[in-house]
mmCIF file of C-alpha atoms in Angstrom:
data_model
loop_
_atom_site.group_PDB
_atom_site.id
_atom_site.type_symbol
_atom_site.label_atom_id
_atom_site.label_comp_id
_atom_site.label_asym_id
_atom_site.label_seq_id
_atom_site.Cartn_x
_atom_site.Cartn_y
_atom_site.Cartn_z
ATOM 1 C CA UNK A 1 113.537 220.381 95.130
ATOM 2 C CA UNK A 2 114.582 216.751 96.172
ATOM 3 C CA UNK A 3 111.908 215.024 97.122
ATOM 4 C CA UNK A 4 112.542 212.907 100.740
ATOM 5 C CA UNK A 5 110.803 209.955 101.795
ATOM 6 C CA UNK A 6 109.296 208.914 104.592
ATOM 7 C CA UNK A 7 110.383 205.808 105.694
ATOM 8 C CA UNK A 8 107.114 203.570 107.831
ATOM 9 C CA UNK A 9 106.087 204.230 111.020
ATOM 10 C CA UNK A 10 108.755 203.212 114.135
ATOM 11 C CA UNK A 11 111.894 201.872 111.343
ATOM 12 C CA UNK A 12 114.056 200.517 113.426
ATOM 13 C CA UNK A 13 117.017 200.083 110.776
ATOM 14 C CA UNK A 14 117.407 203.770 108.007
ATOM 15 C CA UNK A 15 117.189 201.876 104.667
ATOM 16 C CA UNK A 16 113.819 199.422 105.227
ATOM 17 C CA UNK A 17 111.520 200.777 103.719
ATOM 18 C CA UNK A 18 109.348 197.521 104.637
ATOM 19 C CA UNK A 19 110.690 197.384 108.499
ATOM 20 C CA UNK A 20 111.367 193.502 108.601
ATOM 21 C CA UNK A 21 113.708 194.162 110.632
ATOM 22 C CA UNK A 22 110.145 194.273 113.535
ATOM 23 C CA UNK A 23 108.917 191.503 111.890
ATOM 24 C CA UNK A 24 111.642 188.973 112.756
ATOM 25 C CA UNK A 25 111.872 190.481 116.125
ATOM 26 C CA UNK A 26 108.313 189.799 116.457
ATOM 27 C CA UNK A 27 108.986 186.453 115.292
ATOM 28 C CA UNK A 28 111.832 185.579 117.701
ATOM 29 C CA UNK A 29 109.880 186.749 120.583
ATOM 30 C CA UNK A 30 106.396 183.721 119.728
ATOM 31 C CA UNK A 31 109.046 181.863 119.134
ATOM 32 C CA UNK A 32 110.765 181.973 122.770
ATOM 33 C CA UNK A 33 107.456 182.144 124.394
ATOM 34 C CA UNK A 34 107.743 178.040 123.352
ATOM 35 C CA UNK A 35 110.199 177.899 126.583
ATOM 36 C CA UNK A 36 108.378 180.318 129.456
ATOM 37 C CA UNK A 37 107.997 177.625 132.091
ATOM 38 C CA UNK A 38 104.590 176.910 134.325
ATOM 39 C CA UNK A 39 102.242 177.924 131.630
ATOM 40 C CA UNK A 40 98.730 175.741 131.380
ATOM 41 C CA UNK A 41 99.421 173.948 128.315
ATOM 42 C CA UNK A 42 96.825 174.492 126.052
ATOM 43 C CA UNK A 43 98.817 178.253 126.088
ATOM 44 C CA UNK A 44 101.106 176.736 125.665
ATOM 45 C CA UNK A 45 99.982 175.042 122.275
ATOM 46 C CA UNK A 46 98.811 178.394 120.769
ATOM 47 C CA UNK A 47 102.490 179.053 120.474
ATOM 48 C CA UNK A 48 103.093 177.123 118.419
ATOM 49 C CA UNK A 49 100.854 177.314 116.364
ATOM 50 C CA UNK A 50 100.768 179.335 112.657
ATOM 51 C CA UNK A 51 97.613 180.499 112.256
ATOM 52 C CA UNK A 52 98.015 182.184 115.696
ATOM 53 C CA UNK A 53 101.523 183.456 114.814
ATOM 54 C CA UNK A 54 99.915 185.148 111.304
ATOM 55 C CA UNK A 55 97.698 186.274 113.376
ATOM 56 C CA UNK A 56 100.107 187.717 115.761
ATOM 57 C CA UNK A 57 101.187 189.795 112.663
ATOM 58 C CA UNK A 58 98.061 190.857 111.706
ATOM 59 C CA UNK A 59 97.879 191.681 114.661
ATOM 60 C CA UNK A 60 101.503 193.982 114.864
ATOM 61 C CA UNK A 61 100.816 195.846 111.969
ATOM 62 C CA UNK A 62 96.466 197.031 113.152
ATOM 63 C CA UNK A 63 99.043 198.418 116.270
ATOM 64 C CA UNK A 64 101.747 199.781 114.340
ATOM 65 C CA UNK A 65 100.351 200.942 111.838
ATOM 66 C CA UNK A 66 102.210 198.816 109.391
ATOM 67 C CA UNK A 67 100.823 198.658 105.891
ATOM 68 C CA UNK A 68 103.288 197.952 103.804
ATOM 69 C CA UNK A 69 103.299 194.030 105.379
ATOM 70 C CA UNK A 70 100.247 193.752 103.647
ATOM 71 C CA UNK A 71 101.097 192.003 100.642
ATOM 72 C CA UNK A 72 102.986 189.885 102.508
ATOM 73 C CA UNK A 73 100.595 189.265 105.375
ATOM 74 C CA UNK A 74 97.992 188.251 102.171
ATOM 75 C CA UNK A 75 100.787 185.541 100.448
ATOM 76 C CA UNK A 76 100.645 184.327 104.803
ATOM 77 C CA UNK A 77 97.179 183.995 105.346
ATOM 78 C CA UNK A 78 96.392 182.417 101.762
ATOM 79 C CA UNK A 79 99.132 180.189 102.520
ATOM 80 C CA UNK A 80 97.479 178.999 106.020
ATOM 81 C CA UNK A 81 93.855 179.369 104.536
ATOM 82 C CA UNK A 82 95.173 176.766 101.918
ATOM 83 C CA UNK A 83 97.739 174.372 104.136
ATOM 84 C CA UNK A 84 94.390 173.956 106.942
ATOM 85 C CA UNK A 85 91.933 172.755 104.985
ATOM 86 C CA UNK A 86 94.086 170.529 102.326
ATOM 87 C CA UNK A 87 95.642 169.604 105.465
ATOM 88 C CA UNK A 88 92.222 169.460 107.631
ATOM 89 C CA UNK A 89 89.704 167.730 105.026
ATOM 90 C CA UNK A 90 87.491 164.601 105.697
ATOM 91 C CA UNK A 91 86.315 165.957 109.023
ATOM 92 C CA UNK A 92 89.860 165.596 110.262
ATOM 93 C CA UNK A 93 89.658 168.878 111.644
ATOM 94 C CA UNK A 94 87.094 167.449 114.036
ATOM 95 C CA UNK A 95 90.122 165.746 115.517
ATOM 96 C CA UNK A 96 92.251 168.749 116.097
ATOM 97 C CA UNK A 97 88.864 169.929 118.682
ATOM 98 C CA UNK A 98 89.112 166.815 120.494
ATOM 99 C CA UNK A 99 92.548 167.295 121.299
ATOM 100 C CA UNK A 100 91.719 171.149 122.481
ATOM 101 C CA UNK A 101 88.587 169.611 124.723
ATOM 102 C CA UNK A 102 91.867 167.095 126.307
ATOM 103 C CA UNK A 103 93.860 170.454 126.778
ATOM 104 C CA UNK A 104 90.295 171.634 128.890
ATOM 105 C CA UNK A 105 89.261 173.558 126.177
ATOM 106 C CA UNK A 106 85.382 172.399 125.997
ATOM 107 C CA UNK A 107 84.471 174.187 122.499
ATOM 108 C CA UNK A 108 81.556 172.460 120.415
ATOM 109 C CA UNK A 109 80.893 171.260 116.318
ATOM 110 C CA UNK A 110 79.395 175.293 116.030
ATOM 111 C CA UNK A 111 81.687 176.919 118.159
ATOM 112 C CA UNK A 112 85.443 175.661 116.494
ATOM 113 C CA UNK A 113 83.506 175.890 112.977
ATOM 114 C CA UNK A 114 83.505 179.575 113.236
ATOM 115 C CA UNK A 115 86.569 180.234 115.114
ATOM 116 C CA UNK A 116 87.582 178.446 112.455
ATOM 117 C CA UNK A 117 86.434 180.657 109.263
ATOM 118 C CA UNK A 118 87.122 183.563 111.647
ATOM 119 C CA UNK A 119 91.038 182.256 112.322
ATOM 120 C CA UNK A 120 92.099 180.877 108.955
ATOM 121 C CA UNK A 121 89.561 182.234 106.122
ATOM 122 C CA UNK A 122 88.215 185.331 107.403
ATOM 123 C CA UNK A 123 91.719 187.134 107.688
ATOM 124 C CA UNK A 124 93.163 186.281 103.415
ATOM 125 C CA UNK A 125 89.924 187.730 102.363
ATOM 126 C CA UNK A 126 89.474 190.766 103.928
ATOM 127 C CA UNK A 127 93.874 191.862 103.321
ATOM 128 C CA UNK A 128 93.405 190.870 99.633
ATOM 129 C CA UNK A 129 89.652 192.765 99.134
ATOM 130 C CA UNK A 130 91.995 195.904 101.398
ATOM 131 C CA UNK A 131 94.394 195.156 98.450
ATOM 132 C CA UNK A 132 92.160 194.694 95.341
ATOM 133 C CA UNK A 133 90.528 198.159 96.482
ATOM 134 C CA UNK A 134 93.576 199.979 97.350
ATOM 135 C CA UNK A 135 94.593 198.423 93.658
ATOM 136 C CA UNK A 136 98.373 197.587 95.289
ATOM 137 C CA UNK A 137 100.109 194.926 94.057
ATOM 138 C CA UNK A 138 101.906 191.542 95.377
ATOM 139 C CA UNK A 139 105.878 191.215 94.373
ATOM 140 C CA UNK A 140 106.431 187.954 93.937
ATOM 141 C CA UNK A 141 109.487 188.476 96.721
ATOM 142 C CA UNK A 142 106.551 188.584 98.858
ATOM 143 C CA UNK A 143 105.864 184.056 98.720
ATOM 144 C CA UNK A 144 109.659 184.224 99.299
ATOM 145 C CA UNK A 145 109.645 185.471 103.369
ATOM 146 C CA UNK A 146 107.125 184.331 103.797
ATOM 147 C CA UNK A 147 107.706 180.875 102.697
ATOM 148 C CA UNK A 148 111.099 181.636 104.833
ATOM 149 C CA UNK A 149 109.199 182.448 107.501
ATOM 150 C CA UNK A 150 107.283 178.892 107.366
ATOM 151 C CA UNK A 151 109.821 176.221 107.480
ATOM 152 C CA UNK A 152 111.688 178.130 110.064
ATOM 153 C CA UNK A 153 108.662 178.558 112.400
ATOM 154 C CA UNK A 154 108.502 174.241 111.933
ATOM 155 C CA UNK A 155 111.882 173.504 112.284
ATOM 156 C CA UNK A 156 112.535 175.563 115.386
ATOM 157 C CA UNK A 157 109.070 174.392 117.033
ATOM 158 C CA UNK A 158 109.461 171.189 115.672
ATOM 159 C CA UNK A 159 112.529 170.383 114.228
ATOM 160 C CA UNK A 160 110.675 169.068 111.359
ATOM 161 C CA UNK A 161 108.608 169.922 108.320
ATOM 162 C CA UNK A 162 105.243 167.005 109.823
ATOM 163 C CA UNK A 163 103.620 168.905 112.449
ATOM 164 C CA UNK A 164 101.062 166.413 113.308
ATOM 165 C CA UNK A 165 103.214 166.045 116.572
ATOM 166 C CA UNK A 166 101.921 169.911 117.786
ATOM 167 C CA UNK A 167 98.412 169.680 115.672
ATOM 168 C CA UNK A 168 97.287 166.237 114.761
ATOM 169 C CA UNK A 169 98.581 163.152 112.685
ATOM 170 C CA UNK A 170 97.795 164.806 108.738
ATOM 171 C CA UNK A 171 99.572 164.539 105.436
ATOM 172 C CA UNK A 172 101.712 167.095 105.795
ATOM 173 C CA UNK A 173 103.289 167.200 102.299
ATOM 174 C CA UNK A 174 100.770 167.719 101.006
ATOM 175 C CA UNK A 175 99.429 171.054 103.174
ATOM 176 C CA UNK A 176 102.283 172.051 102.673
ATOM 177 C CA UNK A 177 101.881 171.276 98.833
ATOM 178 C CA UNK A 178 98.678 173.281 100.120
ATOM 179 C CA UNK A 179 100.913 176.163 101.798
ATOM 180 C CA UNK A 180 102.915 176.911 97.857
ATOM 181 C CA UNK A 181 100.484 176.797 95.822
ATOM 182 C CA UNK A 182 98.246 179.410 98.273
ATOM 183 C CA UNK A 183 101.320 181.853 98.933
ATOM 184 C CA UNK A 184 102.951 181.345 94.908
ATOM 185 C CA UNK A 185 99.185 182.081 93.260
ATOM 186 C CA UNK A 186 98.096 184.577 95.445
ATOM 187 C CA UNK A 187 99.956 187.647 93.702
ATOM 188 C CA UNK A 188 98.559 186.250 90.419
ATOM 189 C CA UNK A 189 95.541 185.930 92.072
ATOM 190 C CA UNK A 190 95.590 189.769 93.307
ATOM 191 C CA UNK A 191 96.493 190.899 90.147
ATOM 192 C CA UNK A 192 94.029 189.538 88.533
ATOM 193 C CA UNK A 193 91.109 190.475 90.024
ATOM 194 C CA UNK A 194 92.523 194.232 90.247
ATOM 195 C CA UNK A 195 91.889 194.049 85.931
ATOM 196 C CA UNK A 196 88.577 191.976 86.796
ATOM 197 C CA UNK A 197 90.278 189.320 84.545
ATOM 198 C CA UNK A 198 87.678 186.225 83.941
ATOM 199 C CA UNK A 199 90.223 183.358 83.169
ATOM 200 C CA UNK A 200 92.933 185.040 85.709
ATOM 201 C CA UNK A 201 90.722 184.600 88.376
ATOM 202 C CA UNK A 202 89.735 181.601 86.920
ATOM 203 C CA UNK A 203 93.092 180.195 86.639
ATOM 204 C CA UNK A 204 94.249 181.131 90.128
ATOM 205 C CA UNK A 205 90.498 179.253 92.220
ATOM 206 C CA UNK A 206 92.002 176.003 89.671
ATOM 207 C CA UNK A 207 95.344 176.408 91.091
ATOM 208 C CA UNK A 208 94.141 177.023 94.432
ATOM 209 C CA UNK A 209 91.794 174.124 94.311
ATOM 210 C CA UNK A 210 94.532 171.779 93.508
ATOM 211 C CA UNK A 211 96.165 170.703 96.591
ATOM 212 C CA UNK A 212 92.315 170.059 98.771
ATOM 213 C CA UNK A 213 90.757 168.291 95.499
ATOM 214 C CA UNK A 214 93.838 166.394 96.495
ATOM 215 C CA UNK A 215 92.681 165.387 100.149
ATOM 216 C CA UNK A 216 89.461 165.650 99.355
ATOM 217 C CA UNK A 217 89.053 163.220 96.718
ATOM 218 C CA UNK A 218 91.557 160.425 98.689
ATOM 219 C CA UNK A 219 89.516 157.855 100.065
ATOM 220 C CA UNK A 220 91.493 156.537 101.870
ATOM 221 C CA UNK A 221 92.347 159.607 104.376
ATOM 222 C CA UNK A 222 90.033 159.876 106.826
ATOM 223 C CA UNK A 223 90.530 155.888 107.870
ATOM 224 C CA UNK A 224 94.216 156.354 108.101
ATOM 225 C CA UNK A 225 94.682 159.827 109.974
ATOM 226 C CA UNK A 226 91.394 158.732 112.352
ATOM 227 C CA UNK A 227 93.387 155.673 113.382
ATOM 228 C CA UNK A 228 97.006 157.981 113.906
ATOM 229 C CA UNK A 229 94.799 160.328 115.992
ATOM 230 C CA UNK A 230 93.470 157.441 117.715
ATOM 231 C CA UNK A 231 97.055 155.643 117.908
ATOM 232 C CA UNK A 232 98.481 159.369 119.131
ATOM 233 C CA UNK A 233 95.705 159.597 122.033
ATOM 234 C CA UNK A 234 96.341 156.115 123.555
ATOM 235 C CA UNK A 235 100.223 156.971 123.712
ATOM 236 C CA UNK A 236 99.316 160.483 125.241
ATOM 237 C CA UNK A 237 97.701 159.529 127.191
ATOM 238 C CA UNK A 238 100.081 156.208 128.054
ATOM 239 C CA UNK A 239 102.918 158.661 128.746
ATOM 240 C CA UNK A 240 100.484 160.716 131.909
ATOM 241 C CA UNK A 241 99.900 157.353 133.625
ATOM 242 C CA UNK A 242 103.726 156.271 133.634
ATOM 243 C CA UNK A 243 104.392 159.779 134.861
ATOM 244 C CA UNK A 244 102.707 160.062 138.041
ATOM 245 C CA UNK A 245 104.691 156.545 138.992
ATOM 246 C CA UNK A 246 108.396 157.516 137.171
ATOM 247 C CA UNK A 247 108.206 160.635 139.636
ATOM 248 C CA UNK A 248 107.058 158.215 142.468
ATOM 249 C CA UNK A 249 109.674 155.644 142.013
ATOM 250 C CA UNK A 250 112.544 158.987 141.631
ATOM 251 C CA UNK A 251 111.493 159.967 145.168
ATOM 252 C CA UNK A 252 111.932 156.404 146.251
ATOM 253 C CA UNK A 253 115.216 156.027 144.680
ATOM 254 C CA UNK A 254 115.767 159.733 146.785
ATOM 255 C CA UNK A 255 114.558 158.909 149.675
ATOM 256 C CA UNK A 256 116.677 155.245 149.440
ATOM 257 C CA UNK A 257 119.970 156.747 148.777
ATOM 258 C CA UNK A 258 118.741 159.672 151.294
ATOM 259 C CA UNK A 259 119.103 156.962 153.607
ATOM 260 C CA UNK A 260 122.116 155.125 152.522
ATOM 261 C CA UNK A 261 123.897 158.659 152.557
ATOM 262 C CA UNK A 262 122.747 158.811 156.299
ATOM 263 C CA UNK A 263 123.246 155.681 157.634
ATOM 264 C CA UNK A 264 127.058 155.439 156.047
ATOM 265 C CA UNK A 265 127.810 158.768 157.150
ATOM 266 C CA UNK A 266 126.750 157.402 161.273
ATOM 267 C CA UNK A 267 128.632 154.402 160.595
ATOM 268 C CA UNK A 268 132.122 156.216 159.390
ATOM 269 C CA UNK A 269 131.318 158.865 162.652
ATOM 270 C CA UNK A 270 131.254 155.086 164.700
ATOM 271 C CA UNK A 271 134.562 154.331 163.395
ATOM 272 C CA UNK A 272 136.048 157.591 163.824
ATOM 273 C CA UNK A 273 134.925 157.684 167.613
ATOM 274 C CA UNK A 274 136.237 154.319 167.816
ATOM 275 C CA UNK A 275 139.294 154.669 166.330
ATOM 276 C CA UNK A 276 139.733 157.961 168.413
ATOM 277 C CA UNK A 277 139.073 156.188 171.709
ATOM 278 C CA UNK A 278 141.566 154.065 170.702
ATOM 279 C CA UNK A 279 144.572 156.175 170.129
ATOM 280 C CA UNK A 280 144.077 157.499 173.598
ATOM 281 C CA UNK A 281 144.604 153.968 174.354
#
């Protein structure tokens, strides 16, 4: 008696037991949304935030019942969580709030705090709790997939690993260190939680704390990146102020060139008329 193994729901390619093809299509759609013109600035910015990409994949998993994605999503969510905590420690996250305010999104510190944990902390905790409850291990290839997706996102959206232009100035190298640690420590962390291995849990937690502590205990970090944020704001404000002037100058040049063309056309017409008159006489 043969056993027929069923693939995942909405499987696009035979043999793709994790339905990676569907995930790739989702990533392509999210990347293409960056090119949509006419969107408000704050909406367009949302498509450039990797946190929102992660939430979009979680939403797709829930909508289409892609349970086989849970280990990958847990790894990716832990990377997002630890990367954000590492990059935005010492109150730098408030610069992010101020950037959202500059987009016309008035948000208080309390609202930002709640939204921060709903978007970054809750997904990672919920996914890991589900894996532990179901005693489902996380295999190492999920870390590779998360690394590929996050680095591809960074180069696709900003053409570099430093995402300070998309977010706010931050220690991007240590942020990536946090992302990698969060991703690659998740498999042994989940295993330790399933086995209730206290030593393994403690070792994983200590490893996860290293990137965050590297920025939390840096005495120069807050001053340095607050200064860079103010500089970034000044540059963006200057660019916004120059745009109307440049548009006006461009319009004036276009008007001048149009009037010049009309004058030359009249001169050419008069010369043609004179030539016709002389040839007739």
